[in-house]
Coordinates of C-alpha atoms and ligand atoms in Angstrom, one line a residue:
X28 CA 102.6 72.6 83.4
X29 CA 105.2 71.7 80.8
X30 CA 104.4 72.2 77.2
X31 CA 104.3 68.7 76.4
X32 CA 101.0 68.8 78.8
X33 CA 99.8 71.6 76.9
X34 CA 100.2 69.9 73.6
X35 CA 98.3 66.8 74.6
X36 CA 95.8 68.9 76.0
X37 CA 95.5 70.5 72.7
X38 CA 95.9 67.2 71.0
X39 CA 98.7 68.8 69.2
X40 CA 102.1 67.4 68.2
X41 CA 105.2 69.8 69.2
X42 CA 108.8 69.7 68.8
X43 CA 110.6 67.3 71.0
X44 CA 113.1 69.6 72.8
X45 CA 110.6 72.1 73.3
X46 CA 108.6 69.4 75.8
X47 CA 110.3 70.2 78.9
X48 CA 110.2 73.6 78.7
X49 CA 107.8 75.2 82.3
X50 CA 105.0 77.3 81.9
X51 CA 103.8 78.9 84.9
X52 CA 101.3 80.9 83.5
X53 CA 99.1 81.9 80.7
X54 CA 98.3 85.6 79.2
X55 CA 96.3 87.2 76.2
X56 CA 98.3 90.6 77.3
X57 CA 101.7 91.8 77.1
X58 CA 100.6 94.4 79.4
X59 CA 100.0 92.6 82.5
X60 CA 102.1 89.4 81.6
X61 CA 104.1 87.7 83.7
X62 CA 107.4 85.9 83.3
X63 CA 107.4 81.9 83.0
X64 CA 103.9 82.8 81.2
X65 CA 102.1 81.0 78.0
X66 CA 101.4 84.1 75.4
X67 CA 97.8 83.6 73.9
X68 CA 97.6 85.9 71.1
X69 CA 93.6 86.9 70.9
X70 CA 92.6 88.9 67.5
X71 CA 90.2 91.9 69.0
X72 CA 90.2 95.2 67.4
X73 CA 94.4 94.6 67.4
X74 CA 95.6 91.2 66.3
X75 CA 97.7 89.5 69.4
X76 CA 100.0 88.3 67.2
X77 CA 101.7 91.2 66.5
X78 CA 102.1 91.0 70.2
X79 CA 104.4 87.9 69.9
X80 CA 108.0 89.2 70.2
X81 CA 107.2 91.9 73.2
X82 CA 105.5 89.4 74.7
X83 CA 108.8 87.0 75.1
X84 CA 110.4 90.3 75.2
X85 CA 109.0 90.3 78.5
X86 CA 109.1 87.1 79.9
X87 CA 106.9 84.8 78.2
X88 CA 108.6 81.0 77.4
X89 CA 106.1 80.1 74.6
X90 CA 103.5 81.4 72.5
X91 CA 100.4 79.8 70.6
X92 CA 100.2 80.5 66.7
X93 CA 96.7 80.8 64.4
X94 CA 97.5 78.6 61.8
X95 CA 95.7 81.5 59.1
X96 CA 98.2 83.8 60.3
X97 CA 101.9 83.9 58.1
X98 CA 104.2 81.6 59.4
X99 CA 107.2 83.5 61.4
X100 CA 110.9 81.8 62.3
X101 CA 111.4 82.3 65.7
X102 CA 114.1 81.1 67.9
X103 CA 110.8 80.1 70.9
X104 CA 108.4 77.7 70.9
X105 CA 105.5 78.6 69.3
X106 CA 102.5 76.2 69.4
X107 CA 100.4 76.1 66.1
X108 CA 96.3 75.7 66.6
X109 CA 93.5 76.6 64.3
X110 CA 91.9 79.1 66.6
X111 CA 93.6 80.9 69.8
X112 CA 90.7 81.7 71.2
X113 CA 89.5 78.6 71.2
X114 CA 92.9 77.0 72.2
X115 CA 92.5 78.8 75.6
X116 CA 89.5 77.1 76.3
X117 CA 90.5 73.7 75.3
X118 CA 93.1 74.4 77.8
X119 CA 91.2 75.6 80.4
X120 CA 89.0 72.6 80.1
X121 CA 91.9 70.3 80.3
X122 CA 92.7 71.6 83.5
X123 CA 89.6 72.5 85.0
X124 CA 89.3 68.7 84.5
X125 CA 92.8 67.4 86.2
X126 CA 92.4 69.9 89.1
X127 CA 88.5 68.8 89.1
X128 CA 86.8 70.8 91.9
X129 CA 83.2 71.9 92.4
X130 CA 82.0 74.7 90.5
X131 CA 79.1 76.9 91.3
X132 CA 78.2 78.7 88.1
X133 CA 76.5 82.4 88.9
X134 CA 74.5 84.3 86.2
X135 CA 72.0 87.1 86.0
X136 CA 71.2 90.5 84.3
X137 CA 72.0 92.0 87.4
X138 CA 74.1 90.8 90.9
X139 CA 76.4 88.6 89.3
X140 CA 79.5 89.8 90.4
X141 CA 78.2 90.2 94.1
X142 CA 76.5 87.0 94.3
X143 CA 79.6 85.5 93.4
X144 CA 81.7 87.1 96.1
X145 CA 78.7 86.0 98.2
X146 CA 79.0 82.7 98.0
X147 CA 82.7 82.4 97.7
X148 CA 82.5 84.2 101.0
X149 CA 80.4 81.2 102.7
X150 CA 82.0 78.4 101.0
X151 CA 85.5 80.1 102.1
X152 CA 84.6 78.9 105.9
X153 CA 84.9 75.2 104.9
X154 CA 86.6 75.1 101.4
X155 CA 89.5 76.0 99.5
X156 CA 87.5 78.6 97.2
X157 CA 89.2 80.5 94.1
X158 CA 86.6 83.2 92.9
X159 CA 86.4 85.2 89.3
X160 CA 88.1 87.7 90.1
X161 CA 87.1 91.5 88.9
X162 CA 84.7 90.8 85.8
X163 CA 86.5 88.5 84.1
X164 CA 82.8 87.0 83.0
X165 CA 83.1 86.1 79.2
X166 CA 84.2 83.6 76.7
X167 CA 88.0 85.0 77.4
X168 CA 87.7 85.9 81.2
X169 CA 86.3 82.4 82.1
X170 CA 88.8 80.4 80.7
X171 CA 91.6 82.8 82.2
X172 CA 90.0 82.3 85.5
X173 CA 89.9 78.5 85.1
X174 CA 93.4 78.5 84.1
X175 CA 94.3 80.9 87.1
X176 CA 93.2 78.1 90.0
X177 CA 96.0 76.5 92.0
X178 CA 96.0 72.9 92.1
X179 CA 94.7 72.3 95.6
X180 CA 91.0 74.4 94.8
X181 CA 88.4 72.6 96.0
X182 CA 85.4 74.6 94.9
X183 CA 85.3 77.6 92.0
X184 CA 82.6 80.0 92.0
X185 CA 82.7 81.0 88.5
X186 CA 81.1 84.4 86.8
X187 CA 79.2 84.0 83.6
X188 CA 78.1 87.0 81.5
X189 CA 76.8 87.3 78.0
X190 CA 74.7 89.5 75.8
X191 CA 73.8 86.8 73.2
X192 CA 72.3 83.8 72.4
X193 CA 74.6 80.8 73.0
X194 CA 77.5 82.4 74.7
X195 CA 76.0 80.8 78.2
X196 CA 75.4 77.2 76.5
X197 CA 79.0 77.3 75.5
X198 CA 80.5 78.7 78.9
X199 CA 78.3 76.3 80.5
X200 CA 79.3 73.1 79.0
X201 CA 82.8 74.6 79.1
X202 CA 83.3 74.6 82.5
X203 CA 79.7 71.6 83.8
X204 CA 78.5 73.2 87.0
X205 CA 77.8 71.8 90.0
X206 CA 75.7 74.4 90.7
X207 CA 74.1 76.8 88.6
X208 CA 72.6 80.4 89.8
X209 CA 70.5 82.8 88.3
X210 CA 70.2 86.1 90.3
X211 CA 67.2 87.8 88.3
X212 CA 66.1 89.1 84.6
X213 CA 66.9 92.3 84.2
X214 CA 67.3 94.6 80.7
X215 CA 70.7 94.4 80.8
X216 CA 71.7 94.2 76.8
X217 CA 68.1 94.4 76.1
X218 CA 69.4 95.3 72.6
X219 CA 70.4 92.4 71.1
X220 CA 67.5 90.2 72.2
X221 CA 64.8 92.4 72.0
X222 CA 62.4 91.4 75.2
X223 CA 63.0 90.0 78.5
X224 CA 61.3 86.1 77.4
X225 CA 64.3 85.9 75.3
X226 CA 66.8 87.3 78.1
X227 CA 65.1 84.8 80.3
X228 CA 65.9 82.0 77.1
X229 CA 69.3 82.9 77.2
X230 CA 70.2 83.0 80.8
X231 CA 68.9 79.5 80.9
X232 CA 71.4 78.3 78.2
X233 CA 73.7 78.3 82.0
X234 CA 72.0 75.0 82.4
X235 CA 72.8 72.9 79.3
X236 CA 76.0 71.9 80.7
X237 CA 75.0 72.0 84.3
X238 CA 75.5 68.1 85.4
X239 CA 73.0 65.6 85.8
X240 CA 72.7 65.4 89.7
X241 CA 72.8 69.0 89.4
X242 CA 71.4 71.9 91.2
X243 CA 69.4 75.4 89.6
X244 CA 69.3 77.8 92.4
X245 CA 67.6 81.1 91.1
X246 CA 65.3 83.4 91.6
X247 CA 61.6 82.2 92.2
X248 CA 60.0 86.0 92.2
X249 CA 60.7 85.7 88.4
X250 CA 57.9 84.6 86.4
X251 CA 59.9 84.2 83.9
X252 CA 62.7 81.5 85.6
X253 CA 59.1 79.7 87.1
X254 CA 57.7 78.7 83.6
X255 CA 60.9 77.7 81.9
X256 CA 62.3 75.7 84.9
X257 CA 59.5 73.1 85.6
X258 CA 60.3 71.2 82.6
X259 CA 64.5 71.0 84.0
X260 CA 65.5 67.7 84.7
X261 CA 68.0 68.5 87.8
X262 CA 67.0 69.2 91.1
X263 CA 65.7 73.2 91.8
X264 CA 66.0 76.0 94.6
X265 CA 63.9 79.3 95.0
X266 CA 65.1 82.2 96.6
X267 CA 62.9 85.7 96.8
X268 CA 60.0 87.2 98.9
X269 CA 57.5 85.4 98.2
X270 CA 56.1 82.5 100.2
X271 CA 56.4 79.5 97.8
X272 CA 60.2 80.1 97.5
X273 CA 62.6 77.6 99.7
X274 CA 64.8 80.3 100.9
X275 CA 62.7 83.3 101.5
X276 CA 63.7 86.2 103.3
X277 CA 61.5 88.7 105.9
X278 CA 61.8 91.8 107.9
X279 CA 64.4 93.6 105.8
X280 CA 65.6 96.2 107.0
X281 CA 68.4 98.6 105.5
X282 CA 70.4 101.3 106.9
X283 CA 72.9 103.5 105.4
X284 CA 75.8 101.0 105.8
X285 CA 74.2 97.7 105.8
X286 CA 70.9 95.7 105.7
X287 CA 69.4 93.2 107.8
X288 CA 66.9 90.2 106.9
X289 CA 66.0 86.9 108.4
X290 CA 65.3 83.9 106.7
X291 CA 61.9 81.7 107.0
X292 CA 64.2 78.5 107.3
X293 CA 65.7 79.8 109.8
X294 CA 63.7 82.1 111.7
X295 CA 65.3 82.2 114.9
X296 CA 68.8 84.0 113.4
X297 CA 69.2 87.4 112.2
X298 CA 71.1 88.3 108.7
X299 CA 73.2 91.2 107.6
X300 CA 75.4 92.4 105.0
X301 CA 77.4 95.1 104.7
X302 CA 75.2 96.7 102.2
X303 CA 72.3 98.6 100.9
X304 CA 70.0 97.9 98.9
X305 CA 66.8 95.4 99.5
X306 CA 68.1 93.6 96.5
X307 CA 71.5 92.4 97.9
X308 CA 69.0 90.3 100.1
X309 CA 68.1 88.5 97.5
X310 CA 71.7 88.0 96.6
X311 CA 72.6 86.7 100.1
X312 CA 69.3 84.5 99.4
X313 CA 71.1 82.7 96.7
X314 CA 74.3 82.3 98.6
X315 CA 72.6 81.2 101.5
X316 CA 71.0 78.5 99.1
X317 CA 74.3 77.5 98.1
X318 CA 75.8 77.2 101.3
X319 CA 73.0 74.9 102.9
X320 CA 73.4 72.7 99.9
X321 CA 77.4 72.1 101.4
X322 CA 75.5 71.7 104.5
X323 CA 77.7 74.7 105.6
X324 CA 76.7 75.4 109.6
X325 CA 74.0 78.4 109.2
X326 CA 76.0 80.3 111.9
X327 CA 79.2 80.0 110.2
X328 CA 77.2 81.2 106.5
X329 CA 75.9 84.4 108.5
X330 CA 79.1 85.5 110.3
X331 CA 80.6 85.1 106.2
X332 CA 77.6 87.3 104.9
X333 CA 77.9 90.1 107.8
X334 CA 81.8 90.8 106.8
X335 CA 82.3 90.0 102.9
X336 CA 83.6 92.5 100.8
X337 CA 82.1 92.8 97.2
X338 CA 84.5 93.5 94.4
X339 CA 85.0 97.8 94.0
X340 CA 82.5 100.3 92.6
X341 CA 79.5 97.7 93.6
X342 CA 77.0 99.9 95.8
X343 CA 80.5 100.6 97.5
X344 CA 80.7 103.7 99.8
X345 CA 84.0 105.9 99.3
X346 CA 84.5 108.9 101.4
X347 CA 85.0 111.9 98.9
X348 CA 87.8 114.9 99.3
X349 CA 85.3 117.3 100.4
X350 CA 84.0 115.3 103.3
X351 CA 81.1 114.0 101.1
X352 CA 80.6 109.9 101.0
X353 CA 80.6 108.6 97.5
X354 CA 78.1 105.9 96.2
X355 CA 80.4 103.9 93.7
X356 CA 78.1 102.2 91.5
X357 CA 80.2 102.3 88.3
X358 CA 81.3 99.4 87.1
X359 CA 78.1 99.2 84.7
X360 CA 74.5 99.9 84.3
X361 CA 70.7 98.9 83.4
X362 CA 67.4 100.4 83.9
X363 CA 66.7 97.8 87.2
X364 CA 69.6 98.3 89.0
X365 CA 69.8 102.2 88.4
X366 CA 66.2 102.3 89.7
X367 CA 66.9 100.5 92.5
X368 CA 70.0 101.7 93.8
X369 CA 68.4 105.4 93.0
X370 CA 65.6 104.3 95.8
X371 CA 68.3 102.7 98.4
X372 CA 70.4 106.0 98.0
X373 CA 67.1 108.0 98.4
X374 CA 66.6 106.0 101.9
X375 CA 69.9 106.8 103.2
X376 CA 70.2 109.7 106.0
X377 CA 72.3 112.7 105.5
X378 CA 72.7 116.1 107.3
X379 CA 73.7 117.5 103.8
X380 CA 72.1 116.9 100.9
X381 CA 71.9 114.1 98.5
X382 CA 72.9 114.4 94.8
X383 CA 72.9 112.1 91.6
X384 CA 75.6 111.2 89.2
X385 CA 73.7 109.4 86.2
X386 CA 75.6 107.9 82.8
X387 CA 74.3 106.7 80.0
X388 CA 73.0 103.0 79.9
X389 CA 74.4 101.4 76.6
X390 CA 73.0 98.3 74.8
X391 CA 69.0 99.0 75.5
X392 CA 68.1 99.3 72.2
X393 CA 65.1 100.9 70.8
X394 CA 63.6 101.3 73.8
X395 CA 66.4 103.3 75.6
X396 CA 64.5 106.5 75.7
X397 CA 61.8 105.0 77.5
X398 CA 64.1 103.0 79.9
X399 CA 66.1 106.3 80.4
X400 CA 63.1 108.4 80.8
X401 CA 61.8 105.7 83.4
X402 CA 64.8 106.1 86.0
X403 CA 62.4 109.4 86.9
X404 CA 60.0 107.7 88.8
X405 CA 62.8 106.5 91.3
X406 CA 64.4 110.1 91.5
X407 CA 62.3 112.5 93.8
X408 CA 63.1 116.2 94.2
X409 CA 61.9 115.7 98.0
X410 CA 64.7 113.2 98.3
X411 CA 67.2 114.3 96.2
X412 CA 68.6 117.7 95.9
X413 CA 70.4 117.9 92.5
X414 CA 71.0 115.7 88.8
X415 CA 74.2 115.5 87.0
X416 CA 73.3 113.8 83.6
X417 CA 76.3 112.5 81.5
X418 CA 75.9 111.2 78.1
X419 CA 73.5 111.7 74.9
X420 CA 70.5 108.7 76.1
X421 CA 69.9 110.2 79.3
X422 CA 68.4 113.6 77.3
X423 CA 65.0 111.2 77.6
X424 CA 65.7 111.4 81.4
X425 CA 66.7 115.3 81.8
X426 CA 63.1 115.6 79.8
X427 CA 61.3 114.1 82.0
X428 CA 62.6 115.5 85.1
X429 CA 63.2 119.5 84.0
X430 CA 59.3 119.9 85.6
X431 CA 61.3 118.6 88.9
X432 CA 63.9 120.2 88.8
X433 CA 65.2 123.7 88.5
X434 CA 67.9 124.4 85.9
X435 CA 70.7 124.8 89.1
X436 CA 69.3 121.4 90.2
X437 CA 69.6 119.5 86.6
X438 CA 72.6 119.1 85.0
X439 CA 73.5 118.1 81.6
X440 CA 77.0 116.9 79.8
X441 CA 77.7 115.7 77.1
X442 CA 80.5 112.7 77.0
X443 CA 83.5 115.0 76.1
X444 CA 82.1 117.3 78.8
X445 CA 83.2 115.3 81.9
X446 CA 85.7 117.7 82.8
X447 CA 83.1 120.2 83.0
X448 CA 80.6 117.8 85.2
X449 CA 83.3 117.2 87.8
X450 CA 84.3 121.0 88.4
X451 CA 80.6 121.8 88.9
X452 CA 80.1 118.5 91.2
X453 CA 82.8 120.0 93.0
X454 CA 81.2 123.0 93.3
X455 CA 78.1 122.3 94.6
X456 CA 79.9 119.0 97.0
X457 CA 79.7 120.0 100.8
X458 CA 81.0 118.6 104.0
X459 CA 77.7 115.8 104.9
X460 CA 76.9 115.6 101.1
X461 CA 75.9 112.2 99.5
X462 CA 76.9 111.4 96.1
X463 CA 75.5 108.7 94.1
X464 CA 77.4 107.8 90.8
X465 CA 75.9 105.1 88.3
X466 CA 76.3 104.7 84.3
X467 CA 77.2 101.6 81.9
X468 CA 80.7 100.8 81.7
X469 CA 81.6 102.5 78.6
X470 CA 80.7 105.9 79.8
X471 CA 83.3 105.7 82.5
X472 CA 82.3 107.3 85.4
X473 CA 85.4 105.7 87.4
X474 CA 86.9 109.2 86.4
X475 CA 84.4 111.1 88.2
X476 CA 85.0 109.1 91.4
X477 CA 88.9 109.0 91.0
X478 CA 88.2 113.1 90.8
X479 CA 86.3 113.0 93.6
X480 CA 88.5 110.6 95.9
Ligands
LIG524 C1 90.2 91.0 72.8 C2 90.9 91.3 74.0 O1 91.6 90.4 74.5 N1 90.8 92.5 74.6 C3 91.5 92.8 75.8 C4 92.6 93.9 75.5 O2 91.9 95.0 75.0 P1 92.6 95.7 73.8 O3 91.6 96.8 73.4 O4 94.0 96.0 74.0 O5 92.5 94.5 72.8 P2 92.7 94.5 71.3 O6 91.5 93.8 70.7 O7 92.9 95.9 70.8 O8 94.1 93.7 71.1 C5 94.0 92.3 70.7 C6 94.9 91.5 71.5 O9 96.2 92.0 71.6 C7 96.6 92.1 73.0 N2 97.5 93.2 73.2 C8 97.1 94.4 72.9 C9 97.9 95.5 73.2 C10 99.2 95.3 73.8 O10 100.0 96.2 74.1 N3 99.5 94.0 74.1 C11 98.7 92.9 73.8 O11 99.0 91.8 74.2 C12 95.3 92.2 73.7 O12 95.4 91.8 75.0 C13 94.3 91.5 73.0 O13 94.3 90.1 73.4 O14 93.3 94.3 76.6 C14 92.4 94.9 77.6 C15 93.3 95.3 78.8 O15 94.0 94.2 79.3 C16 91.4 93.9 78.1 O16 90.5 94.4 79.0 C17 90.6 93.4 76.9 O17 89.8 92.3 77.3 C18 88.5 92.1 76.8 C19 87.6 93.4 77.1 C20 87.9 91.0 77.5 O18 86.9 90.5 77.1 N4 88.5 90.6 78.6 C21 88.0 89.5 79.4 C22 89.2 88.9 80.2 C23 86.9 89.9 80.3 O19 86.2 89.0 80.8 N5 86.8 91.2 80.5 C24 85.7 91.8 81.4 C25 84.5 92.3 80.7 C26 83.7 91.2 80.2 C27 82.4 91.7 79.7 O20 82.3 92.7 79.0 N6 81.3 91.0 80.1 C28 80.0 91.4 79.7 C29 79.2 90.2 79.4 C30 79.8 89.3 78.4 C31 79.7 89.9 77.0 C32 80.0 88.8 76.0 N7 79.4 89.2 74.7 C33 81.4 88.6 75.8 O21 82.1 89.6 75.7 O22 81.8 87.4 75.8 C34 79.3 92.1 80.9 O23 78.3 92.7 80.6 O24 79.8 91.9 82.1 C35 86.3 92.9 82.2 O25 87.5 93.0 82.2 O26 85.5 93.6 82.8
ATP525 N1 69.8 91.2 92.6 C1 69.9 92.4 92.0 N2 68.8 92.9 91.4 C2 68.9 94.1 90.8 N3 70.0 94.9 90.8 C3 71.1 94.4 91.4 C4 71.1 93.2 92.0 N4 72.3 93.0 92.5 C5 73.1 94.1 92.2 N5 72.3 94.9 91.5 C6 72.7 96.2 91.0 O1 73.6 95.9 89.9 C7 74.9 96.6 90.2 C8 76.0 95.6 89.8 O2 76.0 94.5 90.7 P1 76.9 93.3 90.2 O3 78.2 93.8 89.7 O4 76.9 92.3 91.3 O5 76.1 92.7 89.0 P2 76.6 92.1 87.7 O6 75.5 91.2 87.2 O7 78.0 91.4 87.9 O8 76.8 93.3 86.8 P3 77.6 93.4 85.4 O9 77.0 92.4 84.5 O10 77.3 94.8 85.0 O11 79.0 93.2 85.7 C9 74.9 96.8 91.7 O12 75.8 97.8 92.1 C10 73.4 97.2 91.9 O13 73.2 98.5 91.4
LIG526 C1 80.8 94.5 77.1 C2 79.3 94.6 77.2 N1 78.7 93.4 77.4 C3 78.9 95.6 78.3 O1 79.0 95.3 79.4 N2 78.5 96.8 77.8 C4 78.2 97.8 78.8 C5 76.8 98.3 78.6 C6 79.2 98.8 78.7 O2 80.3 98.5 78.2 O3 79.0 100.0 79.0

């Protein structure tokens, strides 16, 4: 796109000999930018701007400027707006509207990410797909992902996370889904909204842009999705377990490297993904809702489901140094999913034994202690041989479970203690062992499994 594009899209005025001028490419990092690339300078804890000169330094042919910021002469094009941030999603607007594909929307408190790769997977068999990739989920990680789309996309299955009020509405009219998904209501970020009803208000917000002759698939076991959807104007689909819900899913049945499931609309096929867990059914569930709705052959949306690949450290098995297999669950973490992966990794076979890594899950609020303390119930000392504990909320969980436990069963560590956690994992790791790793993003278990690899 040439910058006098850009400028019109930004309903700026530039000068005229910079109007020519290519841009292949657009970047709020220096880090991972790439030559030919538009530099978006972001103010986080750093200011971007300050970023400016390295960033043409390495490659970058213009820049956008905060008009607050002090004016600086340089020799480059540098484009001035009110408000970067909100430049790059003008932007990405702009061109989500010239390349104008079909956009599935995907939202939840847990299954996102998955969900996403799900249905990317499916409409991949008849589509030109682009996907979010990693978790690029928020008000800067949607627009990038908008603005990373080639011209010829037909359908983009976007990502949309949040852990306040009115970040959905805005990502939502920002990019006017086709299709919008809500996998479940979790706890996730609990914190800043205080009970679930208001989780359940917020992940809505995903439909205030969602267009007219639009679709709401989500998740009909939710009491809370029932009662605020009946009054939606656009057309709905249920997903779940129970009967009332359009795509509902029966004998599941999971082993320790994938799980199996048929659907009541289609009772004569049989389902699997490469999985555990019952509740990446009820992702597949949603996908599978999506896929019908692009009247996508059903054969063609299994054979897609039985061979996806989720994006890393998702419920992802990783054989260990020792001869153990890893459960990579690490990418974050909430009281639902912990408990539920903690009874899909209690399920799985083993001629060793199997032993929990558990981090701290951030963002719960008051009621962490009781949400930590709750992961007990889903930890059994018949079915799991030994707790590592990393972090200072799950002290509610070691309480709980030292009448389980012996002390050279539980483990607790602090977070500058990792160092200590992994040399006694590796201790007690054997040959046949089973290792399940799980904690919020910002406790950073990735080093425990990149120890362990
Ligand atoms: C603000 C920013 O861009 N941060 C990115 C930056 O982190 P860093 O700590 O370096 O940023 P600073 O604020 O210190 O720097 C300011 C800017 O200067 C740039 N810069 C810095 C150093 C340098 O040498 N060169 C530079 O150009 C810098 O890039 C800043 O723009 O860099 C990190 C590494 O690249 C980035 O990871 C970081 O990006 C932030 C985290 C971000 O939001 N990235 C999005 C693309 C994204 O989607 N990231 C997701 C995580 C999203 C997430 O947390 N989702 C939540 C739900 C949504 C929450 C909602 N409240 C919201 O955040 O909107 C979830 O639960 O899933 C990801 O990568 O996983
Ligand atoms: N439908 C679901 N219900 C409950 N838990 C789930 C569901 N799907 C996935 N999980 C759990 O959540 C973890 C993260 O899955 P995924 O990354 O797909 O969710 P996400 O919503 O993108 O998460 P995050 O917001 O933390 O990025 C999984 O590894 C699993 O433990
Ligand atoms: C970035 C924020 N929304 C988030 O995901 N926080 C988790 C709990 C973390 O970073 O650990």
């Amino acid at each position: 796109m040439q910058l006098a594009e850009i400028a019109k899209a930004l309903k700026i005025t530039i000068k005229e000999d910079w109007e020519n001028v290519t841009v292949t490419s657009v970047s709020f990092d220096t880090r991972t930018l790439r030559p030919g690339a538009l530099f978006i300078p972001l103010i986080g804890e750093k200011d971007g701007h300050h970023f400016v000169e390295q960033a043409i330094a390495n490659g970058a042919v213009a820049t956008l400027w905060q008009a607050d910021h002090q004016k600086t002469t340089f020799s480059f094009p540098m484009l001035e707006v009110n408000n970067t941030l909100a430049a790059l999603q003008k932007l990405a607007k702009y061109y989500l509207n010239k390349i104008n594909p079909r956009v599935i929307a995907v939202t939840g408190s847990n299954g996102k990410t998955t969900t996403k790769d799900m249905i990317a997977a499916i409409l991949a068999t008849s589509f030109n797909v682009k996907k979010t990739q990693e978790n690029f989920n928020n008000q800067i990680g949607v627009p990038m992902t908008i603005l990373n789309i080639e011209p010829n996309t037909e359908v983009l299955v976007v990502e949309m996370g949040m852990d306040h009020f009115g970040e959905l509405d805005h990502l939502s009219r920002l990019v006017s889904p086709d299709i919008a998904v809500i996998t479940m209501i979790g706890e996730a970020h609990i914190e800043f909204f205080g009970t679930r009803d208001k989780i359940a208000d917020a992940k809505m917000e995903i439909t205030h842009g969602l267009k007219e002759d639009g679709v709401l698939v989500y998740n009909g076991d939710e009491p809370l999705l029932r009662e605020r959807t009946s009054r939606l104007l656009q057309e709905t689909r249920t997903f779940g377990g129970a009967q009332d819900n359009d795509y509902r899913a029966i004998n599941v049945v999971s082993n320790e490297k994938q799980t199996g499931f048929r659907v009541t609309k289609w009772p004569e096929l049989n389902f699997t993904v490469p999985m555990i867990g019952s509740y990446n059914v009820k992702n597949a569930l949603a996908a599978l809702a999506v896929g019908d709705y692009f009247q996508i052959p059903v054969k063609k949306m299994a054979a897609a489901l039985s061979n996806f690949s989720v994006t890393a450290n998702r419920t992802q098995w990783i054989a260990g140094s020792q001869g153990e297999m890893i459960l990579s669950d690490v990418y974050n973490s909430n009281p639902t999913a912990a408990k539920l992966v903690l009874r899909a990794f209690s399920q799985v076979p083993t001629a060793g034994k199997r032993v929990v890594v558990l981090g701290d899950m951030l963002e719960l609020g008051s009621a962490s202690p009781q949400l930590h303390a709750s992961l007990a119930q889903a930890i059994d000392p018949q079915k799991i041989a030994e707790v590592f504990l990393c972090g200072t909320q799950v002290k509610a969980l070691a309480a709980k479970l030292v009448n389980k436990f012996s002390n050279d069963q539980l483990h607790l560590y602090d977070l500058n203690h990792q160092a200590q956690l992994i040399a006694d994992l590796k201790d007690s790791l054997k040959a046949q062992d089973l290792v399940m790793l799980k904690g919020s993003h910002g406790i950073h278990l990735e080093n425990v499994l990149a120890a362990l690899k």
